XYZ file of C-alpha atoms in Angstrom:
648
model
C 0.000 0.000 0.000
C 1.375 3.479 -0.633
C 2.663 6.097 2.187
C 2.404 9.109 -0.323
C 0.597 12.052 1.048
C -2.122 12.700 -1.284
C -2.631 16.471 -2.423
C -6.735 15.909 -2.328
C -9.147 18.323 -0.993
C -9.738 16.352 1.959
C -5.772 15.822 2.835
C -4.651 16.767 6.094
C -2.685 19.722 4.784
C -5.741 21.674 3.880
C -6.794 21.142 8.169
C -7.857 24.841 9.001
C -6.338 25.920 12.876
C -9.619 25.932 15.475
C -9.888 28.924 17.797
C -9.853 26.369 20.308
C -8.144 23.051 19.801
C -7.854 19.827 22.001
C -10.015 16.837 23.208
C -12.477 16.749 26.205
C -13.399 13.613 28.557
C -16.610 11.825 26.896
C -16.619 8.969 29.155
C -14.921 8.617 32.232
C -13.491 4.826 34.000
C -16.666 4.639 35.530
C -18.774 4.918 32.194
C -19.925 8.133 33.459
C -20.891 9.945 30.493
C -19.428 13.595 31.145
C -21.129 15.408 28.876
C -24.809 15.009 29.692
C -26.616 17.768 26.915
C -26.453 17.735 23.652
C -25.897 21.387 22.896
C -22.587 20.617 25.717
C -21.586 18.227 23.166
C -22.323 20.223 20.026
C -20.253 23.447 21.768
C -17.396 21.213 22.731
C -17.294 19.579 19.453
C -17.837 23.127 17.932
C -20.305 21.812 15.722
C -24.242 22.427 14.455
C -27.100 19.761 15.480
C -27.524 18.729 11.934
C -23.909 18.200 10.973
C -23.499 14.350 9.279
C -20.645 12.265 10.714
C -18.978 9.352 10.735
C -17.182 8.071 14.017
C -13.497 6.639 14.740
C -12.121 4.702 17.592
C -8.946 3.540 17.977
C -7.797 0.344 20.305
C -4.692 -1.190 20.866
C -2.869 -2.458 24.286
C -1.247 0.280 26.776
C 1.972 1.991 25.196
C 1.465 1.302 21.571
C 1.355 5.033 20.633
C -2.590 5.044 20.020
C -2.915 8.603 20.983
C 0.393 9.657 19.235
C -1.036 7.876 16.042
C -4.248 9.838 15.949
C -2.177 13.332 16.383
C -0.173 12.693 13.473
C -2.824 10.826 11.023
C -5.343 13.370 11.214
C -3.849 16.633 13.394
C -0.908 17.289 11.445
C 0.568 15.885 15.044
C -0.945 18.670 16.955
C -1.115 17.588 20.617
C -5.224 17.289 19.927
C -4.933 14.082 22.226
C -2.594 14.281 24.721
C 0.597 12.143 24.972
C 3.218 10.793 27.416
C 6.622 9.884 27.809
C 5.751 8.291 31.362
C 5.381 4.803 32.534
C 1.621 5.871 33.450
C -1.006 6.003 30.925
C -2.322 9.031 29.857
C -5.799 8.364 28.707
C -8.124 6.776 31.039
C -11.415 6.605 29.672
C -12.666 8.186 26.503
C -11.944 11.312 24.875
C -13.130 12.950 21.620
C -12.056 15.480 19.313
C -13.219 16.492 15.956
C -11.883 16.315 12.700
C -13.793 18.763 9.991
C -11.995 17.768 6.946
C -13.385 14.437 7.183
C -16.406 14.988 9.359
C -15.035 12.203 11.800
C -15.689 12.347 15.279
C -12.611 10.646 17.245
C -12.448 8.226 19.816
C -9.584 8.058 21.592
C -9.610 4.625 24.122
C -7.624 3.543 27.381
C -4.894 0.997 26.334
C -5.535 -2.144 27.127
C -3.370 -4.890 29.666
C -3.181 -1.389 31.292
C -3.390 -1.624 34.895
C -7.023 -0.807 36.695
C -8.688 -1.796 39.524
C -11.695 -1.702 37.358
C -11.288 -4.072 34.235
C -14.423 -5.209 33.980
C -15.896 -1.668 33.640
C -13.062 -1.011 31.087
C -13.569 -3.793 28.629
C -17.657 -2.895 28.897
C -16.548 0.667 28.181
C -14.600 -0.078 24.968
C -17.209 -2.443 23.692
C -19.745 0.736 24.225
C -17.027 2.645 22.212
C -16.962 0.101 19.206
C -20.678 0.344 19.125
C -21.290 3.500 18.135
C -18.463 3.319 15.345
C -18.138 3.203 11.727
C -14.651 2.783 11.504
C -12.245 0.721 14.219
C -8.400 1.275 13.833
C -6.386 -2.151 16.402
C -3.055 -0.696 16.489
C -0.097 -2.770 17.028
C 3.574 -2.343 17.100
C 4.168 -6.296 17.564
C 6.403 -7.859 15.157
C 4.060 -10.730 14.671
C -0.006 -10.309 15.336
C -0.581 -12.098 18.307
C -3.385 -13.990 19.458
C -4.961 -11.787 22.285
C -5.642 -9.618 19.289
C -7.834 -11.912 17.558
C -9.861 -12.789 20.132
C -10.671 -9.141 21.634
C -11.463 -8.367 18.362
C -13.705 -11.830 17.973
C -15.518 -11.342 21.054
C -16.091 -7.582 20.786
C -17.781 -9.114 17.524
C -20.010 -11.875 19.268
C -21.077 -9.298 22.192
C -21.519 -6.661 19.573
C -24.439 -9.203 17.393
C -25.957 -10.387 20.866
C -26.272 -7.326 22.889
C -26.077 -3.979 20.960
C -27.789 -4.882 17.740
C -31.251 -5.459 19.200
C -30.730 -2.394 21.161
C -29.783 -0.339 18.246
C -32.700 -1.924 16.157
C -34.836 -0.742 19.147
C -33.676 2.778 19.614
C -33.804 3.176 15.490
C -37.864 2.001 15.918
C -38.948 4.208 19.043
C -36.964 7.319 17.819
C -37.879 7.400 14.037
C -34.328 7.102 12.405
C -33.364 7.306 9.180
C -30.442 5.869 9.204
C -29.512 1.792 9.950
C -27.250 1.603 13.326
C -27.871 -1.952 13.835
C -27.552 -4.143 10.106
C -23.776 -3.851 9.415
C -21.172 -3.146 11.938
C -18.432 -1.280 11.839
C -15.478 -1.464 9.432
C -12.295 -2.775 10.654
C -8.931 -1.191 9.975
C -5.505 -3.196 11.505
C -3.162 -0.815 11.475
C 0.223 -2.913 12.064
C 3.760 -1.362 12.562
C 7.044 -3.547 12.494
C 10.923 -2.864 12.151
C 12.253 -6.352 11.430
C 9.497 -8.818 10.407
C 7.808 -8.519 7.100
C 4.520 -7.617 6.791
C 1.583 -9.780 6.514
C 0.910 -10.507 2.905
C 4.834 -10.049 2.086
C 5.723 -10.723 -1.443
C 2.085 -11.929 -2.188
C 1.055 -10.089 -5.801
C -2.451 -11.590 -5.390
C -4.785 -8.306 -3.915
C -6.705 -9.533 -0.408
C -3.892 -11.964 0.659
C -3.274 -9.727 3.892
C -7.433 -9.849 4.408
C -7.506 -13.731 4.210
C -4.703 -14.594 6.002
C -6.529 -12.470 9.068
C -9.956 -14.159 8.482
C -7.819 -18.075 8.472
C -6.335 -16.374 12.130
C -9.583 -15.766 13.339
C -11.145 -18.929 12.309
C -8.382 -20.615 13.608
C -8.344 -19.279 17.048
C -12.599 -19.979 17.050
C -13.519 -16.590 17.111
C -15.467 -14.900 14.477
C -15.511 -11.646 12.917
C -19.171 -11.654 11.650
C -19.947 -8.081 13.268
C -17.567 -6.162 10.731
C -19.251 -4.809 8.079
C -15.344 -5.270 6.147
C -11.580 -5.602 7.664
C -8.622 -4.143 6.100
C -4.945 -4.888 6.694
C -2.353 -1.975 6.878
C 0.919 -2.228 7.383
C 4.018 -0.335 7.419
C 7.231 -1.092 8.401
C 9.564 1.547 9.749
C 13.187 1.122 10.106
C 14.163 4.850 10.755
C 11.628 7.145 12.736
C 9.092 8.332 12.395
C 6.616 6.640 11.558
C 4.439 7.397 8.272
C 0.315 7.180 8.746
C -0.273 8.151 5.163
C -1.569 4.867 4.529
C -3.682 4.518 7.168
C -4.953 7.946 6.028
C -5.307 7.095 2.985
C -7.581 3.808 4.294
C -9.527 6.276 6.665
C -10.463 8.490 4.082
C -12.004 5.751 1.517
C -13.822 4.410 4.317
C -15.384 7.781 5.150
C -16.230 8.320 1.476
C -17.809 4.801 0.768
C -21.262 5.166 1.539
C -22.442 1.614 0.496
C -22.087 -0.148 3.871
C -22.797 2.521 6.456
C -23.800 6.165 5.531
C -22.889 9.557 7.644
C -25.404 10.320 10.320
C -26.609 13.261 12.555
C -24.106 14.048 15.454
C -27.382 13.957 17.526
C -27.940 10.542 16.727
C -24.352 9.373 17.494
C -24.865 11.572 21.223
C -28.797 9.579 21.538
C -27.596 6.175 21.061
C -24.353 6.651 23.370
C -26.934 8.034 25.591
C -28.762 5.105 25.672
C -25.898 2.747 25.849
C -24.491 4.245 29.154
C -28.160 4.061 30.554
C -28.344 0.229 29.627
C -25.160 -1.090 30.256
C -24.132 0.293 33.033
C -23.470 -0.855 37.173
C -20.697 -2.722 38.742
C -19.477 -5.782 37.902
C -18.339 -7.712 40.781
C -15.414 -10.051 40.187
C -17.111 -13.052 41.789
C -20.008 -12.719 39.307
C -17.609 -13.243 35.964
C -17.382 -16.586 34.363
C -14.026 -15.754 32.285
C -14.942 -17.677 29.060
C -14.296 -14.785 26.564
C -12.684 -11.368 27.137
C -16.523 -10.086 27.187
C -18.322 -12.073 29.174
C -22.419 -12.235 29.173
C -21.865 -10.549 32.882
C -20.829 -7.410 31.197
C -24.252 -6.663 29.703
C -26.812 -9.096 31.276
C -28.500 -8.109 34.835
C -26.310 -9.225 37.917
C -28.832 -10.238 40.229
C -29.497 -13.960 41.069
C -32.140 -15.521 42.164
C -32.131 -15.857 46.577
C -34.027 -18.883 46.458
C -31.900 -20.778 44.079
C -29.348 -19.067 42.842
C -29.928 -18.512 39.186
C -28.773 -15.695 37.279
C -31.041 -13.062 35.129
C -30.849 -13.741 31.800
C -31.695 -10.183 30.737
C -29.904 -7.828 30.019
C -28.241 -4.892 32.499
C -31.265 -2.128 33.621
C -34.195 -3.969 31.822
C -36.577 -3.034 35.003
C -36.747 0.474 33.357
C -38.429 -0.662 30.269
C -41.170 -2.925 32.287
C -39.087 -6.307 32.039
C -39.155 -8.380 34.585
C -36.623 -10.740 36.071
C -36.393 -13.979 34.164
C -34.134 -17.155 34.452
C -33.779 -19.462 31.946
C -33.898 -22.542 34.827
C -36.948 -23.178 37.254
C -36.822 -22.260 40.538
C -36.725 -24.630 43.930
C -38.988 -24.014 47.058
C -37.376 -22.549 50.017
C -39.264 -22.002 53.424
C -37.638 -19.000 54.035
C -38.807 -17.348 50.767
C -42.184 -18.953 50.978
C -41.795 -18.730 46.827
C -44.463 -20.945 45.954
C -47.650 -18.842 44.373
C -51.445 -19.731 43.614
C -52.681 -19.099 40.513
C -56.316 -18.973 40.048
C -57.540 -22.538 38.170
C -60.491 -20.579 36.401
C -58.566 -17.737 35.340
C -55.645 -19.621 33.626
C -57.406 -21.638 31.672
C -59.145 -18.668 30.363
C -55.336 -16.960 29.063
C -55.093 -15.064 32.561
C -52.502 -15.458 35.422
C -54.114 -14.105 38.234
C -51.902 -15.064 41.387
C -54.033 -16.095 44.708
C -52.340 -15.276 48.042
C -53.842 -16.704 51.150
C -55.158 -14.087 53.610
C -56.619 -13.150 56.790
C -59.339 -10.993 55.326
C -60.558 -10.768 52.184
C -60.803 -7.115 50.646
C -64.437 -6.417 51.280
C -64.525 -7.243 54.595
C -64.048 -4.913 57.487
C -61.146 -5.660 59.837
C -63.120 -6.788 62.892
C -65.872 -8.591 60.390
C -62.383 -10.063 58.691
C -60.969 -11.326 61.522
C -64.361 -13.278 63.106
C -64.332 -14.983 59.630
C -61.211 -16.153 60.138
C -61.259 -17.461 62.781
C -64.693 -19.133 61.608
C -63.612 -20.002 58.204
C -59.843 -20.047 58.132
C -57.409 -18.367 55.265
C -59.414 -17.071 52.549
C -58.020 -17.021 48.901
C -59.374 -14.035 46.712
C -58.708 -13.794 42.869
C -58.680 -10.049 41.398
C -61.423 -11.265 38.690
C -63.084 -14.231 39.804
C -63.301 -13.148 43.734
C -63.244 -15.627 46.961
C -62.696 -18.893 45.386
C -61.885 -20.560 48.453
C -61.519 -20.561 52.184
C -59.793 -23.289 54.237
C -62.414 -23.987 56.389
C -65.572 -23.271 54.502
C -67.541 -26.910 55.666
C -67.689 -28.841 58.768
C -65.605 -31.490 57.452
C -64.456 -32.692 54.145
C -63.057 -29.240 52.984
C -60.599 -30.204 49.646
C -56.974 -28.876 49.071
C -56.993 -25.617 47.092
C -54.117 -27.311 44.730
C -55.439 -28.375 41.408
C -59.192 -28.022 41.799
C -59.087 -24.355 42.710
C -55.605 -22.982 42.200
C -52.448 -24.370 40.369
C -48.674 -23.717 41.983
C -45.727 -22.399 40.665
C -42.380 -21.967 42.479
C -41.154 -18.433 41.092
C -38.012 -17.327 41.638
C -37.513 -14.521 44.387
C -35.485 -11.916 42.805
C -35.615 -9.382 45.919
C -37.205 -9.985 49.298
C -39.898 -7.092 48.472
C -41.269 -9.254 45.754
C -45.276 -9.302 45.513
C -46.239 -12.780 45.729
C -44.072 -12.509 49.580
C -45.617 -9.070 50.327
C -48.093 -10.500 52.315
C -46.378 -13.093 54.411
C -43.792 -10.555 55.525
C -46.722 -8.126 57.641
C -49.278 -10.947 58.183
C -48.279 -10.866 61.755
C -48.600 -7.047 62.173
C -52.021 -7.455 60.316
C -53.323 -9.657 62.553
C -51.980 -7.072 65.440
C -53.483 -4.161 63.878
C -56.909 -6.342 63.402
C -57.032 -7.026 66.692
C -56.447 -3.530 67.668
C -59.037 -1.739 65.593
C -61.242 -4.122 67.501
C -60.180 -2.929 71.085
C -60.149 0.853 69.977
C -63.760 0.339 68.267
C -65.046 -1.269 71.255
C -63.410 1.146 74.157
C -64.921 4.078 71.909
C -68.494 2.792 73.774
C -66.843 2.010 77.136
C -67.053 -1.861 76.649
C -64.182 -4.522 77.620
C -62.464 -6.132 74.304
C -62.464 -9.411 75.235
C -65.608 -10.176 76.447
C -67.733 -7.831 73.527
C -65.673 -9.964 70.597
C -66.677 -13.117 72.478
C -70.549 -11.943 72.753
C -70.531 -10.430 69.622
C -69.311 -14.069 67.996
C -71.666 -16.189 70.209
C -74.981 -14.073 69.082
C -73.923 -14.911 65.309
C -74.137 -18.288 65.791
C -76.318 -18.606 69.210
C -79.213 -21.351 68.681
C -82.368 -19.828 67.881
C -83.699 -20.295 71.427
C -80.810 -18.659 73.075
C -81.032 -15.666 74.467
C -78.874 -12.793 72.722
C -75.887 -11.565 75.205
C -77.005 -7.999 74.527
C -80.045 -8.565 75.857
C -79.099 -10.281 79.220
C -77.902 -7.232 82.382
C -78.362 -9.853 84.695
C -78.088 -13.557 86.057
C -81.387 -15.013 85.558
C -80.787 -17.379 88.937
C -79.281 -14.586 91.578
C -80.530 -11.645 89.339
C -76.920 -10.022 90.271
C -75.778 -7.849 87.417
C -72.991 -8.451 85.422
C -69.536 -6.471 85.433
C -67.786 -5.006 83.105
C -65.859 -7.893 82.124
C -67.674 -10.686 83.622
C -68.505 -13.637 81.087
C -72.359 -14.761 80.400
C -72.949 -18.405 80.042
C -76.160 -20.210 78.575
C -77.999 -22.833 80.130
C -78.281 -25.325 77.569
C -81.449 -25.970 78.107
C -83.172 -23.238 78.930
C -81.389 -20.828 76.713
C -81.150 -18.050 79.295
C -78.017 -16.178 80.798
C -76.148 -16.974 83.795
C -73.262 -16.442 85.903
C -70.843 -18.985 86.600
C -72.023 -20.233 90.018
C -75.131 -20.135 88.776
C -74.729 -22.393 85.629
C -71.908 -24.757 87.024
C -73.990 -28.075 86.497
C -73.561 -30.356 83.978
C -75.802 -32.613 82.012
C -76.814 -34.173 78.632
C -79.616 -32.624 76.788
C -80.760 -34.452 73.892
C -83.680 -32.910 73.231
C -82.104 -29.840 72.266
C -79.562 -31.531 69.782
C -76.798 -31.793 72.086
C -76.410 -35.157 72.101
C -75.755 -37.507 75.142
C -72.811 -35.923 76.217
C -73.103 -33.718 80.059
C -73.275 -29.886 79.110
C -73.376 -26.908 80.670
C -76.781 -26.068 82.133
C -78.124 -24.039 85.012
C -79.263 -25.631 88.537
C -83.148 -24.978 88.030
C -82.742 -27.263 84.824
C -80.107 -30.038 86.321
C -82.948 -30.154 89.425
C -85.610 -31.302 86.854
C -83.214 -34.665 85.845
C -83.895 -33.712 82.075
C -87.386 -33.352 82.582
C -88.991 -31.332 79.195
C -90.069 -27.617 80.136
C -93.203 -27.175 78.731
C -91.836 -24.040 77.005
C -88.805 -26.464 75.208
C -89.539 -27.724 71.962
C -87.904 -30.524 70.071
C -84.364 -29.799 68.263
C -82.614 -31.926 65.666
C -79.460 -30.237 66.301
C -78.916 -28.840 62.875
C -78.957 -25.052 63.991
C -76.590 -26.168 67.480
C -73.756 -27.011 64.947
C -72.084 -23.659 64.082
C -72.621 -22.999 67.952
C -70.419 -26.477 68.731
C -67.972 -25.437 65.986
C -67.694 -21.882 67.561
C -66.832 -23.801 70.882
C -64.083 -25.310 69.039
C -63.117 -22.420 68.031
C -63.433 -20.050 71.224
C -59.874 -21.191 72.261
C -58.928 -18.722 68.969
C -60.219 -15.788 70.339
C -58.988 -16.516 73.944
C -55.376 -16.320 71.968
C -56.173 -13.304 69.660
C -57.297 -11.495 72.852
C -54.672 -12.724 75.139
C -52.359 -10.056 72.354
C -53.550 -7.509 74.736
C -51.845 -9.448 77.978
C -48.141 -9.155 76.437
C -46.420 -6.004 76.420
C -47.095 -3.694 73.824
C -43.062 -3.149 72.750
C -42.860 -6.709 72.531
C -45.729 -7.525 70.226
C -44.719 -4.685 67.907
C -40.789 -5.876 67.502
C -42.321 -9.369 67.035
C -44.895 -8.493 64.334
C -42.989 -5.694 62.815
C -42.862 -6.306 58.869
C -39.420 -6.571 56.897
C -39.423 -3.038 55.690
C -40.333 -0.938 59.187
C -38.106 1.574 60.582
C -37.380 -0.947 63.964
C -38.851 1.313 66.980
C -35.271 1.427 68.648
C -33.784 3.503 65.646
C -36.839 5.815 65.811
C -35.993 8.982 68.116
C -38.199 11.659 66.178
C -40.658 11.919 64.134
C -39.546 11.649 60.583
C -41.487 14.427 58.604
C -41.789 17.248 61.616
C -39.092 15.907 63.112
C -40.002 16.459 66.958
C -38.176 14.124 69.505
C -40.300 11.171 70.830
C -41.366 11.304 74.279
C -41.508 7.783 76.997
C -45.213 9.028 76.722
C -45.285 9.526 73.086
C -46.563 6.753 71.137
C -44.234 6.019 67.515
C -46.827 4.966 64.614
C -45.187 3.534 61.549
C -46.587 4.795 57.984
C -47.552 1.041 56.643
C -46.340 2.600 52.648
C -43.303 4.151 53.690
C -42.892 2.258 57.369
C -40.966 5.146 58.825
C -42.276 6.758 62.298
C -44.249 9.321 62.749
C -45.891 10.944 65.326
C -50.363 11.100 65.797
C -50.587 14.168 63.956
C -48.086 13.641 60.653
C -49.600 10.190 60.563
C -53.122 10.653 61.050
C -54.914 9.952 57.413
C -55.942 5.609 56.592
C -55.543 4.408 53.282
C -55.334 1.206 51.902
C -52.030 0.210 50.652
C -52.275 -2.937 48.350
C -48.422 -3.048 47.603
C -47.059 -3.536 50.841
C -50.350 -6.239 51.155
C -52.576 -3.961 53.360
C -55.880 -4.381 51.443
C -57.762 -2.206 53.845
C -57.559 1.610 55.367
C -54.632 1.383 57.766
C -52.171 4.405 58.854
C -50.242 6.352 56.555
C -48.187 9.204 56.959
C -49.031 12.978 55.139
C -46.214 12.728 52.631
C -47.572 9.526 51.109
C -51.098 10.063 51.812
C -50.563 13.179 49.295
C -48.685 11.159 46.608
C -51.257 11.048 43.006
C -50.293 7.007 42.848
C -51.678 4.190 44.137
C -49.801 3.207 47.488
């Protein structure tokens, strides 16, 4: 190839002088992108918005004169990108300068086998660089091409057809562009430099012999250049300095002309898809994560978080949550306890095209919390599909009540990418729930000056209370002593009378089968154990169908006594114990967060169930259900998120 300095219009000897010449920091060893407006990088460039470029990186390891060889190709060797005599590098990261004779924006790259503390960030980086190019210049001083060449080169090619075409294709379709950034890669220039060895293709008259001996190198080593739109070979061998770049001019400048692969483009589409490749690939890459199989691993551009349950990886790629994609794993998931990862899915709505998942619950949404938490107790967990509604409770019959799995629902272990994932949401403040349940309860019934504990209990009984029972509400005094009742003092019914007594005065026990209690000895009071089970003339025959929810609800009396027996413990002990995952923990709390006065022994510290930091009564005072955190119903939330437009 010839080294003669042409004398065309677009030569390097007709470069006019800028006012202000020199390079600026693009991207910095943290792909930070350091220019962050486009009219910053129009100003720095010294360019207008509609200006049609073509873009140039160069590569090449640390100390091959990559810098030095972009001054004198196409800056007349102006100091445009600064050079060093040092044993320290002098680019880290990537700078950019403009060349207006050939409308080329220039990429200048950190060398690489540099040393960095970051090379994982570094190889991502350069791959981001290579990209956005239309023309990549390896240059090498080596006497002979060595092998690490060929396979950065390869690899930069596989990562470039598996990651950044798709994203290109994307960013081409949602922004309207003309021109194709995705169907042809960029060209590739070798730009080798020796003093003693011939150069590759030496005494070869046959054109291309340089070009295929690369391509039998890289299908040698197994790597494959597929990405590159073309790859050209120049080489020059210099015996006495310096060093002549008019052939690798000269190979620039036909690739900037030819128009048939890859055509100039807007500067502001070279600034919007760098944009957008900083804001995709981009986050640490932790050393333990990499799985060295290439010199760009899929950990470079594919999400780093793995599975807690069992450990796979995300197969998508880095920062795919912004554009609504979930998590997925290309293995299925095991069950762990801890994670409680196994989901419902509603039978009725699957089979229909829908996945609704099911989570068991305390209460379902349209009950109230004290109505909720009497039906639990009654009926057990409820499940509650978003379309189809209850379609199941684990205690709806007597007997005989069939698992949910398969007739109702359908599992699926999913795999738990964080612990604040939605199908757990519910598990993690059940307890707290069921403390705040009970507590609505106590406050509703001490607003009318009545004892928890023994109002729940009455309250329950009348629901299911035979028919010839008389209601608890009704009853002020012992029908045997006539003594009236405290406060707190518990009414039983004589079995077979039906009316209310104390305990002395209903201590007896004996069967009554004519009232459907069968032969066992119940309680009854001492007028009725005196008559030895002789009929009343007021009693009237009972099969014992309507005494069955009141037997089941003596069964099930020992689940209040619990729920109630909340109120015995100590209140800073129930609240550490139920307090969900995401709660500011009581002990941290010493003011309020939004007004920020200091709590008080006598102050009481109410967490915000959206946000779950503490607040005092007055900057947490509004209720409002907050399904995403699993509280289906009103409960407290503080002013700042009580005011937010979204759904909590």
């Amino acid at each position: 190839m010839s080294a003669q300095l042409h004398s065309d219009p677009l030569t390097l000897g007709s470069l006019p002088n800028r006012e202000e010449e020199g390079s600026f920091l693009l991207l910095d060893e943290d792909e930070n992108l350091k220019v962050q407006h486009l009219s910053d990088f129009l100003n720095k460039l010294q360019c207008n918005q509609n200006s049609s470029v073509k873009v140039l990186c160069i590569f090449g390891n640390t100390g091959e004169g990559k810098s030095h060889t972009l001054n004198e190709t196409f800056f007349e060797g102006r100091q445009i990108f600064r050079t060093s005599p040092s044993q320290f590098s002098c680019t880290v990261g990537v700078w950019v300068a403009y060349d207006p004779v050939l409308s080329l924006v220039i990429l200048d790259t950190e060398g690489l086998l540099g040393t960095t503390n970051k090379q994982n960030q570094r190889m991502r980086l350069l791959i981001k660089v290579l990209a956005v190019s239309d023309v990549v210049v390896y240059r090498t001083r080596a006497e002979r091409l060595h092998n690490d060449m060929f396979q950065f080169l390869g690899d930069a090619s596989n990562a470039y057809l598996k990651y950044f075409t798709p994203e290109f294709k994307s960013l081409s379709s949602r922004c309207g562009l003309d021109v194709t950034l995705s169907s042809l890669g960029p060209a590739l220039i070798i730009f080798h430099e020796t003093s003693r060895t011939d150069l590759l293709g030496h005494g070869r008259k046959t054109p291309g012999q340089a070009e295929l001996e690369l391509q039998k190198r890289f299908h040698e080593l197994g790597t494959t250049p597929e990405a590159y739109s073309s790859i050209r070979y120049v080489g020059v061998k210099t015996v006495i300095r310096p060093t002549n770049f008019s052939a690798l001019n000269e190979a620039v400048r036909k690739q900037v002309l030819d128009t048939s692969t890859r055509s100039s483009r807007p500067l502001s589409h070279v600034f919007t898809a760098l944009q957008r490749l900083t804001e995709r690939f981009f986050g640490s890459i932790p050393e333990s994560q990499i799985n060295v199989i290439s010199i760009f691993p899929d950990e470079y551009f594919t999400c780093s978080l793995h599975c807690l349950s069992c450990g796979s990886r995300c197969k998508n790629r880095m920062n795919h949550l912004k554009d609504g994609v979930p998590h997925e794993a290309n293995s299925l998931c095991q069950y762990t306890h801890e994670y409680a990862n196994k989901v419902f899915i509603c039978k009725r709505c699957y089979e229909g095209g829908k996945e609704e998942i099911v989570i068991p619950k305390t209460v379902a949404s349209r009950d109230n919390p004290w109505m909720g938490l009497a039906k639990y107790a009654w009926s057990g967990y409820v499940l509650e599909c978003r379309v189809c509604g209850i379609i199941y409770r684990s205690r709806q019959y007597w007997y005989g009540n069939k698992d949910p799995d398969g007739s109702i629902v359908r599992q699926e272990v999913r795999h738990v990418w964080s612990r604040d994932d939605e199908y757990t949401v519910d598990h993690h403040n059940a307890a707290q729930r069921l403390l705040d349940g009970v507590t609505i309860v106590v406050q509703t019934v001490n607003n009318y000056s009545i004892g928890p504990k023994t109002t729940v209990t009455s309250w329950l009984t009348d629901q299911v209370a035979p028919a010839y029972w008389r209601p608890n509400c009704e009853i002020i005094e012992c029908y045997g002593c006539k003594r009236v009742f405290e406060l707190t003092e518990r009414k039983h019914h004589c079995r077979a009378c039906g009316e209310g007594f104390c305990h002395d005065c209903s201590d007896q026990t004996v069967s009554v089968p004519e009232r459907g209690w069968g032969l066992s000895p119940v309680r009854v009071c001492k007028k009725c154990h005196s008559l030895r089970k002789v009929k009343c003339p007021d009693m009237t025959e009972d099969d014992g169908r309507n005494l069955l929810p009141r037997k089941v609800t003596e069964m099930a009396q020992s689940s209040f006594d619990k729920v109630s027996s909340v109120l015995e413990y100590p209140l800073g002990f129930m609240k550490e114990a139920a307090r969900p995952s995401y709660w500011v923990s009581d002990d941290e709390i010493s003011g309020c967060h939004e007004c920020k006065k200091p709590f008080t022994p006598k102050m009481s510290k109410h967490h915000c169930r959206a946000c779950g930091q503490g607040f005092c009564e007055s900057c947490s005072s509004h209720r409002q259900p907050v399904p995403s955190r699993g509280w289906h119903h009103p409960v407290r939330v503080c002013d700042l998120c009580f005011k937010k437009k979204v759904e909590l």
